[in-house]
Each structure stands twice: as C-alpha cells, then as structure tokens.
Amino acid sequence: MYPSTTRVLQVLIEHSSKESLPPLEDCIREVISCIAVHQNDDHTLALLKLLNAFLLKIQDWYPEDPYSRDDIYNIKELGLLKDKIRGQLDTLTPSEFNRTFIQYCNQNAEENDGLFTSEGDENAEDTSLPLYIRICGTVTEAVIQNLTCQQAKGRVILLQTIATALQILSKHEDELLPLVHKTWWHLEKRLLSDKNHHVKLQALKTLQTVAKVSGSFVKQRVSKDLLPSLLNSLEPDKVLSIPKPFEMPPIKKPISFEDLKRKLRHVQENKSKVLMTSRCVEFKVQQRVLKTLAILTTYLKFNDRKLYMIINHAYKYLHRDMPSEMQRYALYLFRALVGVNPDLMWVVLHSLGGISPPSNPNPKTPVLLKKPNYQSEAYRKTCSECLYAL
C-alpha cells in the first residue's frame, strides 16, 4: 500500500455521507487485511487512525436516539390496545393486561410488516441488523486482535477505536456483549501491566465506556479483577505530604523565647507540601482513576463492603491542602458514592469532617459518630460540599 493511500481514504471518509457506506465497506475490509499483513510496521499507525476515523464518522451518521424503533412501536401498540379495551381496564389485573397486550401484538405482527417481535421469538433473522452495525462488529473484531501492538501510540488508537465501537453498539446487546467479553482480557492487561501512562489513561477511559454500555454484565469481573488494583494505584501521599501535627508537651515552667521560636520553626518546616504538579502524567492518571471509580460506582452499584474500600483509599484526596484539580475529582467520586448509598455517606462525611449532625428524628436509634480529631478541620469544607447533595 502506498503511503498516500491512507490520506486519500481519510479525506473520502471525512467528506462522504452514509449513502456511500456500501462502497466504503470494501475499502475498510482491504484496510483490515493490510493491518494483518503489516503488523508493527510504519504504515500500521496510519491504518489504525483510518479505522478510528471511520467509526467516528459512523457515530456522526447514526447518533444515539433516546428511544429505539421497537420502543416507539410498542408505545403505539399500547395506545391502540388501551383504546380497544378501555371499558375493561378497571377489571383486568396487571398480569392479565400484560398477557392481553402480548396476544394483541402477536396477532397484528404480520399486518405491521414484522416491525414487532416478541422476546420469545427465536426465529429472528440476523440480516435485520443495519449495515453499519455489521461493519462496526467486523472492525472491532479486527481491532481486538491487534491490541498487542508494540507501539504505545498504536495501543492508544486501538483503545479509542474500541470505545467508539462499543458506543455505537450500545443498543444491540447481542452484538455488544460478545465483543465486551473478547475485549476484557486485553483491557485488563493494558490496565494492570502496561507501563506507558498514556496507554493507561486511554484504558481507563475505555473501561468507563464498558461500564456505561454493559452495566451488570461486567460487575463481577470489575469487582474481582480490577477494583483492588485500581484502589492500590491511588497514592495520595505522593500527591501531597500530610504530616502529623506537632504536639507540644505540657508546659510546667515558663518557656523561653528561643525555645518557642524553635518549635514554631519546626511546625512551619513540616507543613503539607504538594509533591506532584498537575502537568505530570502520573497526576492525570490519579485524576482518571478517581473519575473511573465514580463511573463504576454509579453504573455497577457496588455493595457496602466495596464502598468502604473505595472510601478508605480515596478520602485523603478531600484534604484542604490537596490541589484544587484533584479535589474536584475527589468530590465527583464522593458525590457518586452519595447517590449509591446516602445513609452510609451521611455518617461517613459527618465523621470525617467533624461536623455535628442535626437533631436525630428517631431517638430510639441513636447515630454514633466519631469525635472530631486534629484532621477534622482539614476535611470539613469538602465534606460540607458533599453533604449538600443530601
């Protein structure tokens, strides 16, 4: 393949419309075959960028609709059925109404050109899939096989392509979930073993997309394989050094001015120090991990034990001396935790910030909170902001 061929194809894709999808399919298949031949070659990156640009263009051609075609059709059918049996609605139980609705739709399936198919219909043809869905599945299969690319930039492009493909396939579970299953091993390897921080950043972003589109399908795998490693990768002590406060001994005799000056100098030298700037890639990785934990918590609904683990590893990011960019992501995570279990977070935030709770409406079940300590003042402001969500 000539070097300029990929540039011509990319220009064609950028300036084409969805009516030109059938001829572009042949070009994309040729690109996939070239990637299989020229693995880890100089032309590989250009070919991978071409696949990514093609899927992004498909995403622009077919934006995600708030309602699928079947959902709209079912709403119309439900309205027609209600008009037909309006006089019997008061006497029908919910199960009887559901059974009547299914019978009504099955009777009218042939008249409506097969737009409605019940869940029990096993004879549904795969040819009913749109062309762009079939092409997207083919491209994703080829990309998964090349996720072991030796070039870090190539791995980043491949992960971007997979995230785009999963978003396109989000409404087609029969095609989506097998691809998520095939992608999982490679995604886990990129998250746990890849030493390049830019690849980890994109792998975390792809994991966010996987959690959004597949939900509970990956909950057990995330809890068992990835969550402990993600929590161990959080290193707040490398972002900010938080020393223990200097405790002055009880004064039994008048202290001299020199001794007092020496003790004050010791306190000033041991203030909290920011060790990692926002320009470091490691700093951005920490931010992306916090955001990923928030999205996983929102979409996978972890149990209380997992929530305690997340709180224990992430609460230091709420410290007042933490950089504001990092505090913003920590607040995003804790607000997500509040949305999952508000009762648990109510107790945790009051205890961590040393905030006195309001009067207990039920005195028979008292709320036990820890007494404020020397760290409570450092977390009080951020904990109060999280409590606003309650």
Short mmCIF file of N, CA and C in Angstrom, two decimals, residues 15-167:
data_model
loop_
_atom_site.label_atom_id
_atom_site.label_comp_id
_atom_site.label_asym_id
_atom_site.label_seq_id
_atom_site.Cartn_x
_atom_site.Cartn_y
_atom_site.Cartn_z
N HIS A 15 -15.47 13.46 3.97
CA HIS A 15 -16.38 14.22 3.11
C HIS A 15 -17.47 13.35 2.49
N SER A 16 -17.68 12.16 3.03
CA SER A 16 -18.72 11.27 2.50
C SER A 16 -19.95 11.30 3.39
N SER A 17 -21.03 10.71 2.92
CA SER A 17 -22.28 10.61 3.67
C SER A 17 -22.62 9.14 3.88
N LYS A 18 -23.66 8.89 4.65
CA LYS A 18 -24.00 7.50 4.95
C LYS A 18 -24.51 6.74 3.73
N GLU A 19 -24.88 7.44 2.65
CA GLU A 19 -25.28 6.74 1.43
C GLU A 19 -24.10 6.04 0.77
N SER A 20 -22.89 6.49 1.06
CA SER A 20 -21.69 5.88 0.48
C SER A 20 -21.11 4.79 1.36
N LEU A 21 -21.88 4.29 2.31
CA LEU A 21 -21.38 3.26 3.22
C LEU A 21 -21.08 1.93 2.51
N PRO A 22 -21.91 1.43 1.58
CA PRO A 22 -21.59 0.14 0.92
C PRO A 22 -20.24 0.14 0.19
N PRO A 23 -19.90 1.14 -0.65
CA PRO A 23 -18.56 1.10 -1.25
C PRO A 23 -17.43 1.29 -0.24
N LEU A 24 -17.69 2.05 0.83
CA LEU A 24 -16.65 2.21 1.85
C LEU A 24 -16.39 0.91 2.60
N GLU A 25 -17.41 0.03 2.66
CA GLU A 25 -17.22 -1.25 3.34
C GLU A 25 -16.10 -2.05 2.70
N ASP A 26 -16.05 -2.07 1.37
CA ASP A 26 -14.99 -2.80 0.68
C ASP A 26 -13.62 -2.21 0.99
N CYS A 27 -13.54 -0.90 1.04
CA CYS A 27 -12.26 -0.26 1.36
C CYS A 27 -11.80 -0.60 2.78
N ILE A 28 -12.74 -0.61 3.72
CA ILE A 28 -12.39 -0.91 5.11
C ILE A 28 -11.93 -2.35 5.25
N ARG A 29 -12.53 -3.26 4.52
CA ARG A 29 -12.09 -4.66 4.58
C ARG A 29 -10.67 -4.80 4.02
N GLU A 30 -10.34 -4.03 3.01
CA GLU A 30 -8.98 -4.05 2.49
C GLU A 30 -8.00 -3.48 3.52
N VAL A 31 -8.42 -2.45 4.23
CA VAL A 31 -7.57 -1.88 5.28
C VAL A 31 -7.32 -2.90 6.38
N ILE A 32 -8.35 -3.65 6.76
CA ILE A 32 -8.19 -4.67 7.81
C ILE A 32 -7.22 -5.75 7.36
N SER A 33 -7.31 -6.18 6.11
CA SER A 33 -6.38 -7.20 5.61
C SER A 33 -4.95 -6.65 5.55
N CYS A 34 -4.78 -5.37 5.24
CA CYS A 34 -3.44 -4.77 5.23
C CYS A 34 -2.85 -4.69 6.64
N ILE A 35 -3.70 -4.43 7.64
CA ILE A 35 -3.20 -4.39 9.02
C ILE A 35 -2.70 -5.75 9.44
N ALA A 36 -3.39 -6.81 9.02
CA ALA A 36 -2.95 -8.17 9.36
C ALA A 36 -1.60 -8.49 8.73
N VAL A 37 -1.31 -7.90 7.56
CA VAL A 37 -0.04 -8.18 6.88
C VAL A 37 1.08 -7.30 7.43
N HIS A 38 0.81 -6.02 7.65
CA HIS A 38 1.84 -5.05 8.06
C HIS A 38 1.74 -4.77 9.57
N GLN A 39 1.80 -5.80 10.38
CA GLN A 39 1.74 -5.59 11.82
C GLN A 39 3.05 -4.97 12.31
N ASN A 40 2.92 -3.98 13.22
CA ASN A 40 4.06 -3.28 13.81
C ASN A 40 4.97 -2.68 12.73
N ASP A 41 4.36 -2.22 11.66
CA ASP A 41 5.09 -1.59 10.56
C ASP A 41 4.89 -0.08 10.64
N ASP A 42 5.59 0.64 9.77
CA ASP A 42 5.46 2.10 9.76
C ASP A 42 4.07 2.54 9.31
N HIS A 43 3.42 1.71 8.48
CA HIS A 43 2.11 2.08 7.96
C HIS A 43 0.98 1.68 8.91
N THR A 44 1.30 0.95 9.98
CA THR A 44 0.25 0.44 10.86
C THR A 44 -0.51 1.56 11.54
N LEU A 45 0.22 2.57 12.02
CA LEU A 45 -0.44 3.67 12.72
C LEU A 45 -1.41 4.41 11.81
N ALA A 46 -1.02 4.63 10.58
CA ALA A 46 -1.90 5.33 9.63
C ALA A 46 -3.16 4.51 9.36
N LEU A 47 -3.02 3.19 9.27
CA LEU A 47 -4.19 2.33 9.03
C LEU A 47 -5.12 2.31 10.24
N LEU A 48 -4.51 2.28 11.44
CA LEU A 48 -5.34 2.28 12.66
C LEU A 48 -6.08 3.61 12.82
N LYS A 49 -5.41 4.71 12.50
CA LYS A 49 -6.09 6.00 12.54
C LYS A 49 -7.25 6.06 11.56
N LEU A 50 -7.09 5.39 10.42
CA LEU A 50 -8.15 5.36 9.42
C LEU A 50 -9.39 4.62 9.94
N LEU A 51 -9.18 3.49 10.64
CA LEU A 51 -10.31 2.76 11.22
C LEU A 51 -11.01 3.58 12.29
N ASN A 52 -10.21 4.28 13.11
CA ASN A 52 -10.80 5.11 14.15
C ASN A 52 -11.62 6.25 13.55
N ALA A 53 -11.10 6.88 12.50
CA ALA A 53 -11.83 7.97 11.84
C ALA A 53 -13.12 7.46 11.20
N PHE A 54 -13.08 6.24 10.67
CA PHE A 54 -14.27 5.65 10.05
C PHE A 54 -15.38 5.42 11.08
N LEU A 55 -15.03 4.88 12.25
CA LEU A 55 -16.04 4.63 13.29
C LEU A 55 -16.57 5.95 13.86
N LEU A 56 -15.71 6.94 13.99
CA LEU A 56 -16.20 8.25 14.45
C LEU A 56 -17.19 8.85 13.46
N LYS A 57 -16.93 8.62 12.18
CA LYS A 57 -17.86 9.11 11.16
C LYS A 57 -19.18 8.38 11.22
N ILE A 58 -19.15 7.07 11.47
CA ILE A 58 -20.39 6.31 11.64
C ILE A 58 -21.18 6.83 12.84
N GLN A 59 -20.47 7.16 13.89
CA GLN A 59 -21.14 7.70 15.08
C GLN A 59 -21.82 9.03 14.78
N ASP A 60 -21.24 9.82 13.88
CA ASP A 60 -21.89 11.08 13.48
C ASP A 60 -23.08 10.82 12.56
N TRP A 61 -22.98 9.80 11.71
CA TRP A 61 -24.07 9.49 10.79
C TRP A 61 -25.29 8.93 11.52
N TYR A 62 -25.04 8.12 12.54
CA TYR A 62 -26.13 7.44 13.25
C TYR A 62 -26.05 7.80 14.74
N PRO A 63 -26.48 8.98 15.11
CA PRO A 63 -26.43 9.36 16.54
C PRO A 63 -27.39 8.51 17.35
N GLU A 64 -27.09 8.45 18.63
CA GLU A 64 -27.89 7.61 19.54
C GLU A 64 -29.24 8.27 19.79
N ASP A 65 -30.33 7.53 19.52
CA ASP A 65 -31.69 8.04 19.71
C ASP A 65 -32.14 7.79 21.14
N PRO A 66 -32.94 8.70 21.74
CA PRO A 66 -33.44 8.46 23.10
C PRO A 66 -34.37 7.27 23.17
N TYR A 67 -35.08 6.96 22.06
CA TYR A 67 -35.96 5.80 22.01
C TYR A 67 -35.59 4.98 20.78
N SER A 68 -35.53 3.70 20.95
CA SER A 68 -35.29 2.83 19.81
C SER A 68 -36.58 2.64 19.03
N ARG A 69 -36.45 2.03 17.84
CA ARG A 69 -37.62 1.85 16.97
C ARG A 69 -38.65 0.94 17.62
N ASP A 70 -38.17 -0.13 18.26
CA ASP A 70 -39.10 -1.06 18.90
C ASP A 70 -39.83 -0.41 20.07
N ASP A 71 -39.12 0.45 20.83
CA ASP A 71 -39.76 1.12 21.96
C ASP A 71 -40.90 2.02 21.47
N ILE A 72 -40.66 2.78 20.39
CA ILE A 72 -41.70 3.66 19.86
C ILE A 72 -42.87 2.83 19.34
N TYR A 73 -42.56 1.71 18.69
CA TYR A 73 -43.62 0.87 18.16
C TYR A 73 -44.47 0.28 19.29
N ASN A 74 -43.81 -0.15 20.37
CA ASN A 74 -44.54 -0.72 21.50
C ASN A 74 -45.44 0.33 22.16
N ILE A 75 -44.97 1.59 22.22
CA ILE A 75 -45.79 2.65 22.80
C ILE A 75 -47.06 2.85 21.96
N LYS A 76 -46.90 2.83 20.62
CA LYS A 76 -48.06 2.98 19.75
C LYS A 76 -49.04 1.81 19.92
N GLU A 77 -48.50 0.59 19.98
CA GLU A 77 -49.35 -0.58 20.15
C GLU A 77 -50.10 -0.52 21.48
N LEU A 78 -49.39 -0.06 22.52
CA LEU A 78 -50.04 0.03 23.83
C LEU A 78 -51.18 1.02 23.81
N GLY A 79 -51.02 2.13 23.09
CA GLY A 79 -52.11 3.11 22.98
C GLY A 79 -53.30 2.55 22.23
N LEU A 80 -53.05 1.79 21.14
CA LEU A 80 -54.15 1.18 20.39
C LEU A 80 -54.89 0.15 21.23
N LEU A 81 -54.15 -0.63 22.01
CA LEU A 81 -54.79 -1.64 22.84
C LEU A 81 -55.64 -0.99 23.94
N LYS A 82 -55.14 0.09 24.53
CA LYS A 82 -55.93 0.77 25.57
C LYS A 82 -57.24 1.32 25.00
N ASP A 83 -57.18 1.85 23.76
CA ASP A 83 -58.40 2.35 23.13
C ASP A 83 -59.39 1.22 22.86
N LYS A 84 -58.87 0.03 22.58
CA LYS A 84 -59.72 -1.09 22.23
C LYS A 84 -60.42 -1.68 23.45
N ILE A 85 -59.73 -1.76 24.58
CA ILE A 85 -60.30 -2.41 25.77
C ILE A 85 -60.48 -1.40 26.90
N ARG A 86 -60.80 -0.16 26.54
CA ARG A 86 -60.90 0.88 27.55
C ARG A 86 -61.93 0.53 28.63
N GLY A 87 -63.00 -0.11 28.28
CA GLY A 87 -64.03 -0.42 29.26
C GLY A 87 -63.65 -1.54 30.20
N GLN A 88 -62.61 -2.34 29.87
CA GLN A 88 -62.22 -3.47 30.70
C GLN A 88 -60.98 -3.20 31.55
N LEU A 89 -60.43 -1.99 31.47
CA LEU A 89 -59.18 -1.72 32.18
C LEU A 89 -59.33 -1.85 33.69
N ASP A 90 -60.49 -1.47 34.21
CA ASP A 90 -60.68 -1.50 35.66
C ASP A 90 -60.77 -2.91 36.20
N THR A 91 -61.17 -3.87 35.37
CA THR A 91 -61.36 -5.24 35.84
C THR A 91 -60.15 -6.13 35.59
N LEU A 92 -59.18 -5.70 34.76
CA LEU A 92 -58.02 -6.53 34.43
C LEU A 92 -56.91 -6.33 35.46
N THR A 93 -56.29 -7.43 35.88
CA THR A 93 -55.11 -7.35 36.73
C THR A 93 -53.89 -7.03 35.87
N PRO A 94 -52.77 -6.61 36.47
CA PRO A 94 -51.58 -6.31 35.66
C PRO A 94 -51.09 -7.49 34.83
N SER A 95 -51.12 -8.71 35.40
CA SER A 95 -50.67 -9.88 34.64
C SER A 95 -51.60 -10.18 33.48
N GLU A 96 -52.91 -10.03 33.69
CA GLU A 96 -53.86 -10.26 32.60
C GLU A 96 -53.69 -9.21 31.50
N PHE A 97 -53.46 -7.96 31.87
CA PHE A 97 -53.25 -6.92 30.88
C PHE A 97 -51.98 -7.19 30.06
N ASN A 98 -50.92 -7.64 30.74
CA ASN A 98 -49.68 -7.94 30.03
C ASN A 98 -49.88 -9.08 29.05
N ARG A 99 -50.60 -10.12 29.46
CA ARG A 99 -50.87 -11.25 28.57
C ARG A 99 -51.72 -10.82 27.38
N THR A 100 -52.72 -9.97 27.62
CA THR A 100 -53.57 -9.47 26.54
C THR A 100 -52.78 -8.62 25.56
N PHE A 101 -51.84 -7.83 26.09
CA PHE A 101 -51.02 -6.97 25.24
C PHE A 101 -50.14 -7.80 24.31
N ILE A 102 -49.51 -8.87 24.84
CA ILE A 102 -48.65 -9.72 24.02
C ILE A 102 -49.47 -10.43 22.94
N GLN A 103 -50.66 -10.94 23.30
CA GLN A 103 -51.50 -11.60 22.31
C GLN A 103 -51.93 -10.63 21.21
N TYR A 104 -52.26 -9.41 21.58
CA TYR A 104 -52.68 -8.41 20.61
C TYR A 104 -51.55 -8.08 19.63
N CYS A 105 -50.32 -7.94 20.15
CA CYS A 105 -49.20 -7.61 19.28
C CYS A 105 -48.84 -8.77 18.35
N ASN A 106 -48.93 -10.02 18.87
CA ASN A 106 -48.64 -11.18 18.02
C ASN A 106 -49.67 -11.32 16.90
N GLN A 107 -50.90 -10.99 17.16
CA GLN A 107 -51.93 -11.09 16.13
C GLN A 107 -51.71 -10.07 15.03
N ASN A 108 -51.18 -8.89 15.39
CA ASN A 108 -51.00 -7.82 14.40
C ASN A 108 -49.59 -7.74 13.85
N ALA A 109 -48.74 -8.75 14.16
CA ALA A 109 -47.34 -8.68 13.71
C ALA A 109 -47.23 -8.74 12.19
N GLU A 110 -48.05 -9.64 11.55
CA GLU A 110 -47.97 -9.78 10.10
C GLU A 110 -48.51 -8.55 9.39
N GLU A 111 -49.57 -7.95 9.93
CA GLU A 111 -50.14 -6.77 9.30
C GLU A 111 -49.19 -5.58 9.36
N ASN A 112 -48.35 -5.53 10.40
CA ASN A 112 -47.45 -4.39 10.58
C ASN A 112 -46.06 -4.63 10.01
N ASP A 113 -45.97 -5.59 9.08
CA ASP A 113 -44.74 -5.81 8.33
C ASP A 113 -43.60 -6.30 9.20
N GLY A 114 -43.93 -6.98 10.31
CA GLY A 114 -42.90 -7.59 11.14
C GLY A 114 -42.08 -6.62 11.95
N LEU A 115 -42.61 -5.40 12.21
CA LEU A 115 -41.84 -4.45 13.00
C LEU A 115 -41.71 -4.87 14.45
N PHE A 116 -42.72 -5.58 14.96
CA PHE A 116 -42.69 -6.00 16.36
C PHE A 116 -42.38 -7.49 16.42
N THR A 117 -41.45 -7.86 17.26
CA THR A 117 -41.15 -9.27 17.52
C THR A 117 -41.09 -9.43 19.02
N SER A 118 -41.78 -10.44 19.52
CA SER A 118 -41.80 -10.68 20.95
C SER A 118 -40.48 -11.27 21.40
N GLU A 119 -40.24 -11.25 22.72
CA GLU A 119 -38.98 -11.73 23.26
C GLU A 119 -38.81 -13.23 23.04
N GLY A 120 -39.90 -13.94 22.94
CA GLY A 120 -39.80 -15.38 22.78
C GLY A 120 -39.61 -15.82 21.35
N ASP A 121 -39.52 -14.90 20.41
CA ASP A 121 -39.37 -15.26 19.01
C ASP A 121 -37.91 -15.61 18.74
N GLU A 122 -37.63 -16.88 18.53
CA GLU A 122 -36.27 -17.34 18.32
C GLU A 122 -35.90 -17.39 16.85
N ASN A 123 -36.87 -17.10 15.96
CA ASN A 123 -36.62 -17.19 14.53
C ASN A 123 -36.26 -15.84 13.92
N ALA A 124 -35.86 -14.87 14.77
CA ALA A 124 -35.49 -13.56 14.24
C ALA A 124 -34.22 -13.68 13.42
N GLU A 125 -34.21 -13.08 12.25
CA GLU A 125 -33.09 -13.21 11.34
C GLU A 125 -32.01 -12.18 11.66
N ASP A 126 -30.73 -12.59 11.53
CA ASP A 126 -29.62 -11.69 11.76
C ASP A 126 -29.48 -10.66 10.65
N THR A 127 -30.09 -10.94 9.48
CA THR A 127 -29.99 -9.98 8.38
C THR A 127 -30.74 -8.70 8.66
N SER A 128 -31.53 -8.67 9.71
CA SER A 128 -32.26 -7.45 10.05
C SER A 128 -31.34 -6.38 10.63
N LEU A 129 -30.11 -6.76 10.96
CA LEU A 129 -29.17 -5.78 11.50
C LEU A 129 -28.81 -4.76 10.43
N PRO A 130 -28.71 -3.50 10.79
CA PRO A 130 -28.27 -2.49 9.81
C PRO A 130 -26.84 -2.75 9.35
N LEU A 131 -26.51 -2.21 8.19
CA LEU A 131 -25.19 -2.44 7.61
C LEU A 131 -24.09 -1.84 8.48
N TYR A 132 -24.34 -0.67 9.07
CA TYR A 132 -23.28 -0.04 9.86
C TYR A 132 -22.99 -0.82 11.14
N ILE A 133 -23.98 -1.55 11.66
CA ILE A 133 -23.74 -2.39 12.83
C ILE A 133 -22.85 -3.57 12.47
N ARG A 134 -23.11 -4.18 11.32
CA ARG A 134 -22.29 -5.32 10.89
C ARG A 134 -20.85 -4.89 10.60
N ILE A 135 -20.70 -3.72 9.97
CA ILE A 135 -19.35 -3.22 9.70
C ILE A 135 -18.63 -2.90 11.00
N CYS A 136 -19.34 -2.31 11.94
CA CYS A 136 -18.74 -1.96 13.23
C CYS A 136 -18.27 -3.21 13.97
N GLY A 137 -19.05 -4.28 13.91
CA GLY A 137 -18.63 -5.53 14.54
C GLY A 137 -17.39 -6.11 13.88
N THR A 138 -17.31 -6.03 12.55
CA THR A 138 -16.13 -6.54 11.83
C THR A 138 -14.89 -5.75 12.19
N VAL A 139 -15.01 -4.42 12.24
CA VAL A 139 -13.87 -3.58 12.60
C VAL A 139 -13.41 -3.86 14.03
N THR A 140 -14.35 -4.03 14.94
CA THR A 140 -13.99 -4.28 16.34
C THR A 140 -13.28 -5.61 16.49
N GLU A 141 -13.73 -6.64 15.78
CA GLU A 141 -13.05 -7.94 15.83
C GLU A 141 -11.60 -7.80 15.37
N ALA A 142 -11.38 -7.04 14.29
CA ALA A 142 -10.01 -6.86 13.80
C ALA A 142 -9.16 -6.06 14.78
N VAL A 143 -9.76 -5.07 15.42
CA VAL A 143 -9.01 -4.23 16.37
C VAL A 143 -8.60 -5.03 17.60
N ILE A 144 -9.49 -5.90 18.08
CA ILE A 144 -9.18 -6.69 19.27
C ILE A 144 -7.97 -7.58 19.03
N GLN A 145 -7.84 -8.12 17.82
CA GLN A 145 -6.72 -9.00 17.52
C GLN A 145 -5.39 -8.25 17.47
N ASN A 146 -5.42 -6.93 17.34
CA ASN A 146 -4.19 -6.15 17.24
C ASN A 146 -3.90 -5.34 18.49
N LEU A 147 -4.57 -5.65 19.61
CA LEU A 147 -4.35 -4.88 20.84
C LEU A 147 -2.99 -5.14 21.46
N THR A 148 -2.25 -6.13 20.97
CA THR A 148 -0.90 -6.38 21.46
C THR A 148 0.14 -5.64 20.65
N CYS A 149 -0.26 -4.54 20.03
CA CYS A 149 0.65 -3.74 19.21
C CYS A 149 1.83 -3.26 20.06
N GLN A 150 3.03 -3.30 19.49
CA GLN A 150 4.22 -2.92 20.24
C GLN A 150 4.35 -1.41 20.43
N GLN A 151 3.76 -0.64 19.55
CA GLN A 151 3.85 0.82 19.64
C GLN A 151 2.80 1.35 20.61
N ALA A 152 3.22 2.17 21.56
CA ALA A 152 2.30 2.71 22.56
C ALA A 152 1.22 3.57 21.91
N LYS A 153 1.60 4.36 20.92
CA LYS A 153 0.62 5.20 20.24
C LYS A 153 -0.42 4.35 19.52
N GLY A 154 0.01 3.23 18.97
CA GLY A 154 -0.93 2.31 18.32
C GLY A 154 -1.91 1.72 19.30
N ARG A 155 -1.45 1.38 20.50
CA ARG A 155 -2.35 0.83 21.52
C ARG A 155 -3.38 1.87 21.96
N VAL A 156 -2.95 3.12 22.04
CA VAL A 156 -3.89 4.19 22.40
C VAL A 156 -4.98 4.32 21.34
N ILE A 157 -4.60 4.30 20.06
CA ILE A 157 -5.58 4.42 18.98
C ILE A 157 -6.54 3.22 18.98
N LEU A 158 -6.01 2.04 19.23
CA LEU A 158 -6.86 0.84 19.27
C LEU A 158 -7.89 0.93 20.40
N LEU A 159 -7.47 1.40 21.57
CA LEU A 159 -8.41 1.54 22.69
C LEU A 159 -9.46 2.60 22.39
N GLN A 160 -9.08 3.68 21.72
CA GLN A 160 -10.05 4.70 21.31
C GLN A 160 -11.07 4.11 20.33
N THR A 161 -10.60 3.29 19.41
CA THR A 161 -11.49 2.68 18.42
C THR A 161 -12.48 1.74 19.09
N ILE A 162 -12.02 0.97 20.07
CA ILE A 162 -12.91 0.05 20.77
C ILE A 162 -13.97 0.82 21.54
N ALA A 163 -13.58 1.90 22.21
CA ALA A 163 -14.56 2.70 22.95
C ALA A 163 -15.63 3.27 22.02
N THR A 164 -15.22 3.75 20.85
CA THR A 164 -16.19 4.28 19.89
C THR A 164 -17.12 3.19 19.38
N ALA A 165 -16.56 2.00 19.10
CA ALA A 165 -17.38 0.89 18.60
C ALA A 165 -18.40 0.45 19.63
N LEU A 166 -18.02 0.39 20.90
CA LEU A 166 -18.96 -0.03 21.94
C LEU A 166 -20.09 0.97 22.11
N GLN A 167 -19.80 2.25 21.94
CA GLN A 167 -20.86 3.25 22.00
C GLN A 167 -21.84 3.09 20.84
#
